[in-house]
Short mmCIF file of C-alpha atoms and ligand atoms in Angstrom, two decimals:
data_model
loop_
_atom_site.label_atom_id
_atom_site.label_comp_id
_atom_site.label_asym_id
_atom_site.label_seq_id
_atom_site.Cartn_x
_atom_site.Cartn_y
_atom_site.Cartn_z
CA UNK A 1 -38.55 -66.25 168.86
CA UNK A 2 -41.31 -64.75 166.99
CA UNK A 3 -40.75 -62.17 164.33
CA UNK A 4 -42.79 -60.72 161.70
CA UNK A 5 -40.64 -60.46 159.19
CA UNK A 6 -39.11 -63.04 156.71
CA UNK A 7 -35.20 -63.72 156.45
CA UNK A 8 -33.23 -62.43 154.80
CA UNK A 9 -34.00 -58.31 154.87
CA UNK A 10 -32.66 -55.14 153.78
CA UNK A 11 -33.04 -52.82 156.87
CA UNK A 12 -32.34 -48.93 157.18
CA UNK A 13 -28.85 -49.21 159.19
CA UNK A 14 -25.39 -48.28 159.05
CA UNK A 15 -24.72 -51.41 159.71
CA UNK A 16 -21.30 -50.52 161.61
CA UNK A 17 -21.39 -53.17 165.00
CA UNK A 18 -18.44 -51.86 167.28
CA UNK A 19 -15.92 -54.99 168.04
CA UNK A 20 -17.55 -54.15 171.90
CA UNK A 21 -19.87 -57.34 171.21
CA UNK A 22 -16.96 -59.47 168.40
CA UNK A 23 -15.94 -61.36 171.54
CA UNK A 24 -19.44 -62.76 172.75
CA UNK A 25 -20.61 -63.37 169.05
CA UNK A 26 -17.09 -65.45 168.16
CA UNK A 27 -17.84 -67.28 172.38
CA UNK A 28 -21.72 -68.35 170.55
CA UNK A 29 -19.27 -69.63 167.68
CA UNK A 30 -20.33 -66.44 165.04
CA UNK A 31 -18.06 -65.40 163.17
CA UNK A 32 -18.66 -62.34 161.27
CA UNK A 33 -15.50 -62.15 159.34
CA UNK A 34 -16.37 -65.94 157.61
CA UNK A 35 -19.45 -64.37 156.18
CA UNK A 36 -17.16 -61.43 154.94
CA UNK A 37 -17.50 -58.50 157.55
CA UNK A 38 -15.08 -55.79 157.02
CA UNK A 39 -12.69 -54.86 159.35
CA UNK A 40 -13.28 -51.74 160.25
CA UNK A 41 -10.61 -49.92 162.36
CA UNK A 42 -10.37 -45.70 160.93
CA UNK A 43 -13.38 -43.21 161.28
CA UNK A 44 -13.84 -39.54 159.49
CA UNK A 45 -15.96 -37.22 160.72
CA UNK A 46 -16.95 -33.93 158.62
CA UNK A 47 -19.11 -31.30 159.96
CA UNK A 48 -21.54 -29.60 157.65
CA UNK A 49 -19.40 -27.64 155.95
CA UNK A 50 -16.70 -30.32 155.45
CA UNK A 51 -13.90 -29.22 158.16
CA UNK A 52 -13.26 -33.00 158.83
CA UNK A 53 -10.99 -35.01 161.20
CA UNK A 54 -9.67 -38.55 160.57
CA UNK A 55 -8.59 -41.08 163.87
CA UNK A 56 -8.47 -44.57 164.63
CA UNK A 57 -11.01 -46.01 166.43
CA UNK A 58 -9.93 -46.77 169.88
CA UNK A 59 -12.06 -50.44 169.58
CA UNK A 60 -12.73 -50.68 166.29
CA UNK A 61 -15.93 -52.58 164.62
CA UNK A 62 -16.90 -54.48 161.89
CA UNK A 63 -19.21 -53.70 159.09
CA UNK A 64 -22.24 -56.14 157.37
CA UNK A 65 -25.30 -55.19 155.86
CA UNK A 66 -27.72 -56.92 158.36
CA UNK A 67 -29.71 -58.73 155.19
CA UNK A 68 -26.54 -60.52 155.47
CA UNK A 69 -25.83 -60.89 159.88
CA UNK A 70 -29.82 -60.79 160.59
CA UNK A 71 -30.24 -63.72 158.56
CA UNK A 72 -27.23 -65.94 159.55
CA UNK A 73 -28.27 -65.11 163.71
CA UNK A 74 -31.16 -66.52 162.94
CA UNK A 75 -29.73 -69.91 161.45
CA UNK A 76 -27.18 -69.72 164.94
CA UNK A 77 -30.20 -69.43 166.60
CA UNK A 78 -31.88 -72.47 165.24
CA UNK A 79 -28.69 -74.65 165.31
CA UNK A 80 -28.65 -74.18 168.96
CA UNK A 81 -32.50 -75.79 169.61
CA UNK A 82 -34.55 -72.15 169.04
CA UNK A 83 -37.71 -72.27 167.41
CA UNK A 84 -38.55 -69.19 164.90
CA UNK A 85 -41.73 -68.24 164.37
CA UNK A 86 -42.58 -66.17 161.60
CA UNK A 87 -45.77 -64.29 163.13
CA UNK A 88 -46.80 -61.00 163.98
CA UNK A 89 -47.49 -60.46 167.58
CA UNK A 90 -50.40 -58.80 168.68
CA UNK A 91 -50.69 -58.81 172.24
CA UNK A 92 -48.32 -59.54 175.38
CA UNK A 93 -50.62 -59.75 178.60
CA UNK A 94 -49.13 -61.09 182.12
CA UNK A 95 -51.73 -62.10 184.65
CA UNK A 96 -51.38 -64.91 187.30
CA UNK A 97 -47.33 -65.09 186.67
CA UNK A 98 -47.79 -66.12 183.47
CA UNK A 99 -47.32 -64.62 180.32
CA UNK A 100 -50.18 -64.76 177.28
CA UNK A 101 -48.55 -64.11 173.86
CA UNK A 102 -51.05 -63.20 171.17
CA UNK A 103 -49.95 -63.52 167.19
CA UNK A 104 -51.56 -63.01 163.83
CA UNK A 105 -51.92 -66.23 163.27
CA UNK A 106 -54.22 -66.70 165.69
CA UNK A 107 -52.14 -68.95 167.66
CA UNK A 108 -51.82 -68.25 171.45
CA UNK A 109 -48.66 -69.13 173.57
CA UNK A 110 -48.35 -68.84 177.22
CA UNK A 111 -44.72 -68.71 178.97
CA UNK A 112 -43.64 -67.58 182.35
CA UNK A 113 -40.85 -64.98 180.64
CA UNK A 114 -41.14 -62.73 177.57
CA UNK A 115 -38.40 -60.78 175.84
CA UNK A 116 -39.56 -57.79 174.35
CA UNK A 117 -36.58 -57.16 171.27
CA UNK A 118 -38.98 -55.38 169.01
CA UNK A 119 -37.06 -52.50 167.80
CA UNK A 120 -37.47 -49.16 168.28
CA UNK A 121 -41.39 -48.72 167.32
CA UNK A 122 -43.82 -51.43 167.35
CA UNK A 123 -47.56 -51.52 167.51
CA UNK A 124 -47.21 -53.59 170.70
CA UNK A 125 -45.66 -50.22 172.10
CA UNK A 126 -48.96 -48.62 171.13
CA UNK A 127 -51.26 -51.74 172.52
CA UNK A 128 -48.67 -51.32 175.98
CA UNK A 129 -49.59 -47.60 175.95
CA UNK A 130 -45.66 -47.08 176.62
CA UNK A 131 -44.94 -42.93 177.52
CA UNK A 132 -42.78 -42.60 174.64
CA UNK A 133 -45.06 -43.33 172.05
CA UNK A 134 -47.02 -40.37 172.71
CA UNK A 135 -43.68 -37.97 172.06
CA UNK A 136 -42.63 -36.53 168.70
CA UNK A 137 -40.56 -38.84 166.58
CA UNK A 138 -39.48 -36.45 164.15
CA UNK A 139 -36.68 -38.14 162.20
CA UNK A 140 -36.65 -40.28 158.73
CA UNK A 141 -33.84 -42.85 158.19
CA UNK A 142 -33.31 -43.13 154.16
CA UNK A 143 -30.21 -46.06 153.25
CA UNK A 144 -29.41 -47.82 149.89
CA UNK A 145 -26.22 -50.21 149.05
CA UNK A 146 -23.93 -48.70 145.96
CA UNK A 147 -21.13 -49.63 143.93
CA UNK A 148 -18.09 -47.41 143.89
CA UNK A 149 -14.68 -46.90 145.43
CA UNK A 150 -14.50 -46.56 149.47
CA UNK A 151 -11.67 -48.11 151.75
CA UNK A 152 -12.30 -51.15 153.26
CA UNK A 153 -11.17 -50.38 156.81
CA UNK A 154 -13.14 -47.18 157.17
CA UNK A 155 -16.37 -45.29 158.26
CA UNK A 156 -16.94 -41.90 157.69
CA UNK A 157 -19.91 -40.15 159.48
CA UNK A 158 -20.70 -36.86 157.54
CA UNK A 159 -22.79 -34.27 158.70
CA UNK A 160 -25.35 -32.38 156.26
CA UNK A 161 -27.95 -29.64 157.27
CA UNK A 162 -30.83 -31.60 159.56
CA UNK A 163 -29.07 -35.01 159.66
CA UNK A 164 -26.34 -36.81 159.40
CA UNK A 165 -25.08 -39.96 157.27
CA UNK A 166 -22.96 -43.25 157.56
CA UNK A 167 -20.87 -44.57 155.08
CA UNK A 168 -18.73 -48.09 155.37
CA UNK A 169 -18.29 -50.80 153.17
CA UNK A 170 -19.85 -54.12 154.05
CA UNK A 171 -19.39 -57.76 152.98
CA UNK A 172 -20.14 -58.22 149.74
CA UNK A 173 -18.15 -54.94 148.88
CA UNK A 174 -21.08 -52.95 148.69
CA UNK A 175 -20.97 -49.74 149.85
CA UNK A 176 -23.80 -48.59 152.73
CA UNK A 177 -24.88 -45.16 152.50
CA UNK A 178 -27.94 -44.18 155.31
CA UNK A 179 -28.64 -40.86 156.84
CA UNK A 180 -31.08 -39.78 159.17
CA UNK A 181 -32.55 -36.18 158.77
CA UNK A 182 -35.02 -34.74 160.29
CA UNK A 183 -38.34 -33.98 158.87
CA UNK A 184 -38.58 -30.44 159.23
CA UNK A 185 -35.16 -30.05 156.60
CA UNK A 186 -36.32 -33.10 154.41
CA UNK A 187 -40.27 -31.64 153.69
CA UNK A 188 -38.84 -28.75 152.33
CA UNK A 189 -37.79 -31.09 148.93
CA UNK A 190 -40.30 -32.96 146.53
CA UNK A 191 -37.78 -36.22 146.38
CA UNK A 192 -35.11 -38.08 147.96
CA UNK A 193 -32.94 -37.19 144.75
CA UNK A 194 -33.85 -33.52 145.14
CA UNK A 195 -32.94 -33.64 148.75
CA UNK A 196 -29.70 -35.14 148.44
CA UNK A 197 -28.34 -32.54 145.14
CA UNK A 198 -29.17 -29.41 147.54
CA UNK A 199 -28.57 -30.90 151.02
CA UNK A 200 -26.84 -33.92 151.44
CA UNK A 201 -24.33 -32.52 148.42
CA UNK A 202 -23.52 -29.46 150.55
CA UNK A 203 -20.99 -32.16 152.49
CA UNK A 204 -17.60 -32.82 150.13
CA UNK A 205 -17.72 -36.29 151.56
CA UNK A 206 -20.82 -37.31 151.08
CA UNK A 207 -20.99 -35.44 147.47
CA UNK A 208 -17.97 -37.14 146.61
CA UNK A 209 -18.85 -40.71 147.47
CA UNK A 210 -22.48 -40.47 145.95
CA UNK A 211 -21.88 -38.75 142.94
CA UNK A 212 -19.00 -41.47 141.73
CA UNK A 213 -21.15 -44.40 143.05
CA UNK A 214 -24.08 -46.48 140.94
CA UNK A 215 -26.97 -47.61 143.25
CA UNK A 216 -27.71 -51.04 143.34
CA UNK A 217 -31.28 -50.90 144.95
CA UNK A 218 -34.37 -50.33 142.74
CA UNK A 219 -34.72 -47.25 145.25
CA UNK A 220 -33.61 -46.62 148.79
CA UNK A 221 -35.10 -47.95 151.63
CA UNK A 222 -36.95 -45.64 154.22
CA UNK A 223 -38.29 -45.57 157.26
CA UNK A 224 -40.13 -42.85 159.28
CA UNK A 225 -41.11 -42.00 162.99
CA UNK A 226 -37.49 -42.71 164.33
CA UNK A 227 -37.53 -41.16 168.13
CA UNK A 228 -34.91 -41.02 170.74
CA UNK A 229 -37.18 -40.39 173.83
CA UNK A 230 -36.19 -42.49 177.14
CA UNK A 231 -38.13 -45.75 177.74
CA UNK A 232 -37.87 -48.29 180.40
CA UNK A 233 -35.66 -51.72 180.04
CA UNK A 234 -39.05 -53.59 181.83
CA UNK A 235 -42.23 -52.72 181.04
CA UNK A 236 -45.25 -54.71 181.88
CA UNK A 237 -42.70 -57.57 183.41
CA UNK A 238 -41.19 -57.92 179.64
CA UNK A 239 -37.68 -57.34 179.75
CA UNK A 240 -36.61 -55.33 177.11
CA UNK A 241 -33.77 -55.61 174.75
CA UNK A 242 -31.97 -53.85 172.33
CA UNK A 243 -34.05 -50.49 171.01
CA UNK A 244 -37.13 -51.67 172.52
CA UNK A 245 -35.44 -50.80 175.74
CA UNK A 246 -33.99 -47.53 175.01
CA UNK A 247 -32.21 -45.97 171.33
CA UNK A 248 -28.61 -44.51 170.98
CA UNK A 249 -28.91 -41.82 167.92
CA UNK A 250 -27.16 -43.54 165.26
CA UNK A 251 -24.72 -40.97 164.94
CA UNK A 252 -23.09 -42.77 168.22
CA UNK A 253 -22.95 -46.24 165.85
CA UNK A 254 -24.00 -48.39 168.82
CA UNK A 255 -27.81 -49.95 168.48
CA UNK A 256 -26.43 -53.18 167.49
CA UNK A 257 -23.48 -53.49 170.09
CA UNK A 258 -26.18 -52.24 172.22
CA UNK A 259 -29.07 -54.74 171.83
CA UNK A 260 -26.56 -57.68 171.50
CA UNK A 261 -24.98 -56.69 174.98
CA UNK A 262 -28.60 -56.01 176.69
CA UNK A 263 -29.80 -59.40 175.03
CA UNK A 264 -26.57 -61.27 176.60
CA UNK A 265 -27.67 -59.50 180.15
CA UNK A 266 -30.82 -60.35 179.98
CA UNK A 267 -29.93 -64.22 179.30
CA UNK A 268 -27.45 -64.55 182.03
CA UNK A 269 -30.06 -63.18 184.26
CA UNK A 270 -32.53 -65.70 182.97
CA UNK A 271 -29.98 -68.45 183.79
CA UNK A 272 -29.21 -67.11 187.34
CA UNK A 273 -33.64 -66.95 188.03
CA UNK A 274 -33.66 -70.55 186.61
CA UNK A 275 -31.28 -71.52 188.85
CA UNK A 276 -32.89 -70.01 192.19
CA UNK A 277 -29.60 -67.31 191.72
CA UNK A 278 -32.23 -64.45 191.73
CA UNK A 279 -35.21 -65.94 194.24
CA UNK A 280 -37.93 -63.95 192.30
CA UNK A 281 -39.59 -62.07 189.39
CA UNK A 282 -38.96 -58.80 191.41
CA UNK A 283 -35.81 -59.63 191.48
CA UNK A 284 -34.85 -60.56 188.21
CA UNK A 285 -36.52 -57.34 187.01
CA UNK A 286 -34.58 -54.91 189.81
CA UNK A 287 -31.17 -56.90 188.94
CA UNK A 288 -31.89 -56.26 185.01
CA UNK A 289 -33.03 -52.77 184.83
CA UNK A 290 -29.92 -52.06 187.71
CA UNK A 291 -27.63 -53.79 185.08
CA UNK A 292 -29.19 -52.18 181.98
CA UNK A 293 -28.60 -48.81 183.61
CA UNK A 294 -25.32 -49.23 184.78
CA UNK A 295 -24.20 -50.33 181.41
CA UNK A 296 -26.22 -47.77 179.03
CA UNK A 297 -27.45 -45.13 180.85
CA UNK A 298 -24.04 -42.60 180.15
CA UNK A 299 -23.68 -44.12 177.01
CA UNK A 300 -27.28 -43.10 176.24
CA UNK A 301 -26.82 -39.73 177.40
CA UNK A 302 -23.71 -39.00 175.77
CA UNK A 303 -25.21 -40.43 171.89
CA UNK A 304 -27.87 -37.90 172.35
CA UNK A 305 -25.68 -34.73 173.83
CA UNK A 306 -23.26 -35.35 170.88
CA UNK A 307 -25.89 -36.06 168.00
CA UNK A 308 -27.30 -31.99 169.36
CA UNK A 309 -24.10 -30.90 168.91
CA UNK A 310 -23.81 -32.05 165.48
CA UNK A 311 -26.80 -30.58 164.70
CA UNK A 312 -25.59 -27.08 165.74
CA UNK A 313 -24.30 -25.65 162.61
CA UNK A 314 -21.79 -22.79 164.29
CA UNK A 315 -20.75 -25.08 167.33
CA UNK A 316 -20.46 -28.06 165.11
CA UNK A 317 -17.73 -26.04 163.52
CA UNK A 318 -16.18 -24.92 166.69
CA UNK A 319 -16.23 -28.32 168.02
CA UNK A 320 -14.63 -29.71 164.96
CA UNK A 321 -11.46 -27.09 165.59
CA UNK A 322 -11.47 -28.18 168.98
CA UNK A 323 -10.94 -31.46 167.77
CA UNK A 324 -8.87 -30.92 164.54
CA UNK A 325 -6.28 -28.53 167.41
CA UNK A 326 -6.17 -31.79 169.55
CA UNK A 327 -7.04 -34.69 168.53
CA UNK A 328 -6.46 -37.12 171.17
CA UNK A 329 -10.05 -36.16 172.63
CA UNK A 330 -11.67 -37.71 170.07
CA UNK A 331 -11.22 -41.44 170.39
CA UNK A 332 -12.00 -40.34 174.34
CA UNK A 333 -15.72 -38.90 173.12
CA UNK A 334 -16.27 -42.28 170.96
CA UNK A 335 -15.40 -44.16 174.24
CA UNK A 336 -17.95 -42.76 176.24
CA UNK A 337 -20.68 -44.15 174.05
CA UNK A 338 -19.16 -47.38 174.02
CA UNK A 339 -18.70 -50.27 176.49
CA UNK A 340 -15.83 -52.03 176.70
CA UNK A 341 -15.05 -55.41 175.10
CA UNK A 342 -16.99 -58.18 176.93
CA UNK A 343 -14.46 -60.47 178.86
CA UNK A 344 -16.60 -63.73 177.96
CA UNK A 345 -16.48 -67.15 179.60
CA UNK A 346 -17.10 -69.43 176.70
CA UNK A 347 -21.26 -69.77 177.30
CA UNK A 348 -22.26 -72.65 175.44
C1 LIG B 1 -30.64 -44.45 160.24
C2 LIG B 1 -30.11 -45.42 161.25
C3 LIG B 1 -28.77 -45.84 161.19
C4 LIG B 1 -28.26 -46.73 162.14
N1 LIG B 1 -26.95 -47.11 162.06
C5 LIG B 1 -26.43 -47.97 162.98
C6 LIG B 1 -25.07 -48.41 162.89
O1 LIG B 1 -24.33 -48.08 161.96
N2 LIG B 1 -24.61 -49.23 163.89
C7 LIG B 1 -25.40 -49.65 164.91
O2 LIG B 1 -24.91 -50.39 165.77
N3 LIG B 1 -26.68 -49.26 164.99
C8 LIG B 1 -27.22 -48.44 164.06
N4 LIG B 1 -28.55 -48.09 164.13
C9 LIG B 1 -29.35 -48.60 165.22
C10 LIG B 1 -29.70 -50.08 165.00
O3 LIG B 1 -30.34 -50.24 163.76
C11 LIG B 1 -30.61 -50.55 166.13
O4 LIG B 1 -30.12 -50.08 167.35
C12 LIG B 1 -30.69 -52.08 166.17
O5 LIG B 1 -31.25 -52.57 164.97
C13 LIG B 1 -31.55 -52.51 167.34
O6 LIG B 1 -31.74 -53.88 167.29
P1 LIG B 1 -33.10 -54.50 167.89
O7 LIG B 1 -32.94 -55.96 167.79
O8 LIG B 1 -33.43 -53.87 169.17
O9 LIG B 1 -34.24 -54.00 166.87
P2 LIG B 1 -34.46 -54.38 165.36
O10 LIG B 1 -33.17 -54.68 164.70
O11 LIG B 1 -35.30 -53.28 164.80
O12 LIG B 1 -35.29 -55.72 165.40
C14 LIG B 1 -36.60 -55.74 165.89
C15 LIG B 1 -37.35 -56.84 165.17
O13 LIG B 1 -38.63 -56.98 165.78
C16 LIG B 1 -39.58 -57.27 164.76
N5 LIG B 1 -40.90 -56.88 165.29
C17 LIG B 1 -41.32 -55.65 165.66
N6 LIG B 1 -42.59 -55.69 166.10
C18 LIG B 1 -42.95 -56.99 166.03
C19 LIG B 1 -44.17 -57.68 166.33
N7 LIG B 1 -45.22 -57.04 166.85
N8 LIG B 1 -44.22 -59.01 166.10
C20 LIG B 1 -43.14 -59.69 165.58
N9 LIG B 1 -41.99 -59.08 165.28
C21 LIG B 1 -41.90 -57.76 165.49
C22 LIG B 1 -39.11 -56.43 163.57
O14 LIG B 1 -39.61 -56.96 162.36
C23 LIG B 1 -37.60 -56.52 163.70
O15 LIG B 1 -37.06 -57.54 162.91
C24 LIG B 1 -29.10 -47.21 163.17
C25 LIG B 1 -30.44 -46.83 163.22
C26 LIG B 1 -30.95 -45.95 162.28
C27 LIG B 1 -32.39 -45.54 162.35
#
């Protein structure tokens, strides 16, 4: 594994993972709860103007700050024989069936398979010349940890003007607070401060929770370019994983269930091409991207017809009485942008 990055790292996430992927992390003996996950099992969704609705989540999900998961992966990853790399990579090429990894640190590895799990945007997107890089990417993802009062068992996702934001306590009873807006609402304001007193304040919820709460970063963390255009699970015989293969708006809480599920396909693929399962490249790469669209492609679809919704002031309102009148469709909506709960043989 090669990543650029040292452990461990704040990240801009709601760092919510849906219990979808609990059963294949405990089967890889991970255990989020021992490093203090919380249990997360109620949601509350406000619209803009605060008309709200409270349910259980049909599957539940736990919630970590990934300075705290992203780190502790990595040591499960070493224990079981992977070597991490700390390296920035420069340049994948394939040529003769065999794959020429490129890094900043001017070492060169060659390997007949390549997993490409690097996030969302990378600048080995740009050297691939994927289509999506060339689309608009209009949103900005702004998160910081707090201290105050929030329930342990809960997320709320509140809607404000041009975004929306996440809220859930994680391990070390911190609580995470990230929204993503989009840039045309957030240029409009000379800070991040000023933004959230006239926008994000607008919201009870979210006025509430960050008024009575002390930050505990020097500043929030940001990040910009954030896109939700289609990409393709292989590109340039790398199979994809995770964002790098295609992103759920956040709003759906699913990126992480989401790349852990893709990166458990893509292994048990692996293992049935190493085996002579799958006779070829072609088809390990037809039996992937079949999987990978079988098991996101609705999922996909209904994050990013839901997020537009939301994002409709008027029929964000209407919706919400919809679902406030009956309220049994709710936990149906979050299931369509979830899997179900991986029945897993124990893999190890
Ligand atoms: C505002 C916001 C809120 C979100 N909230 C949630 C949530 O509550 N729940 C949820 O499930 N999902 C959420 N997501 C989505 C979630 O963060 C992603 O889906 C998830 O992180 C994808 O995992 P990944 O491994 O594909 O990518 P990442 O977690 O981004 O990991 C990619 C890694 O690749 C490394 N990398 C990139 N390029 C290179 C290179 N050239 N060389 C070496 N290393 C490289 C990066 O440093 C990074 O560590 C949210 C996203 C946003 C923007």
């Amino acid at each position: 594994m090669i990543e650029k990055n040292e452990y461990p790292k704040h990240k801009v996430c709601g760092e919510y993972i849906s219990n979808e992927v609990l059963g294949y992390l405990q089967s890889l003996n991970f255990d989020p709860f021992a490093l203090g996950a919380k249990d997360i099992k109620k949601l509350t969704l406000s619209t803009r103007k605060s008309r709200s609705i409270s349910t259980n989540l049909p599957l539940g999900g736990f919630s970590i700050s990934r300075f705290c998961i992203d780190a502790a992966l990595k040591k499960k990853a070493e224990e079981y024989g992977a070597l991490v790399l700390q390296a920035n990579v420069l340049d994948v090429k394939f040529e003769d069936d065999i794959f020429t990894v490129k890094t900043s640190t001017k070492e060169v590895y060659n390997a007949p398979l390549v997993i490409g799990g690097f996030g969302k945007r990378s600048t080995l997107d740009v050297k691939m010349n994927r289509a999506f890089i060339k689309k608009s990417s209009p949103y900005l993802g702004i998160k910081a940890h707090y201290k105050g009062n929030f329930p342990n068992d809960a997320v709320g996702l509140h809607n404000f003007k041009g975004g929306y934001c996440g809220v859930s306590k994680v391990e070390n009873d911190h609580i995470n607070i990230c929204y993503l807006v989009d840039y045309k609402t957030f240029k409009g304001y000379k800070s991040i401060t000023e933004f959230e007193k006239n926008v994000v304040y607008k919201n009870k919820f979210l006025k509430e929770v960050l008024s009575n709460s002390t930050m505990v970063f020097d500043k929030p963390l940001t990040i910009s370019q954030v896109s939700f255009s289609s990409k393709k699970p292989i590109e340039n015989h790398i199979l994809m994983c995770g964002d790098a293969a295609g992103m759920i708006h956040p709003l759906a809480g699913n990126g992480m269930g989401m790349a852990i599920r893709s990166a458990q396909m893509a292994s048990n693929l692996i293992l049935d091409y190493s085996c002579g399962k799958l006779k070829s490249r072609k088809e390990l790469e037809l039996a992937y991207t079949k999987a990978w669209t079988k098991e996101f492609g609705i999922r996909l679809k209904a994050g990013h017809i839901i997020s537009r919704l939301f994002r409709l002031g008027l029929i964000s309102e209407f919706i919400m009485l919809i679902l406030q009148l009956f309220p049994f469709i709710l936990p149906s909506i979050i299931k369509k942008t979830h899997g179900k709960p991986l029945e897993v043989e124990s893999l190890i």
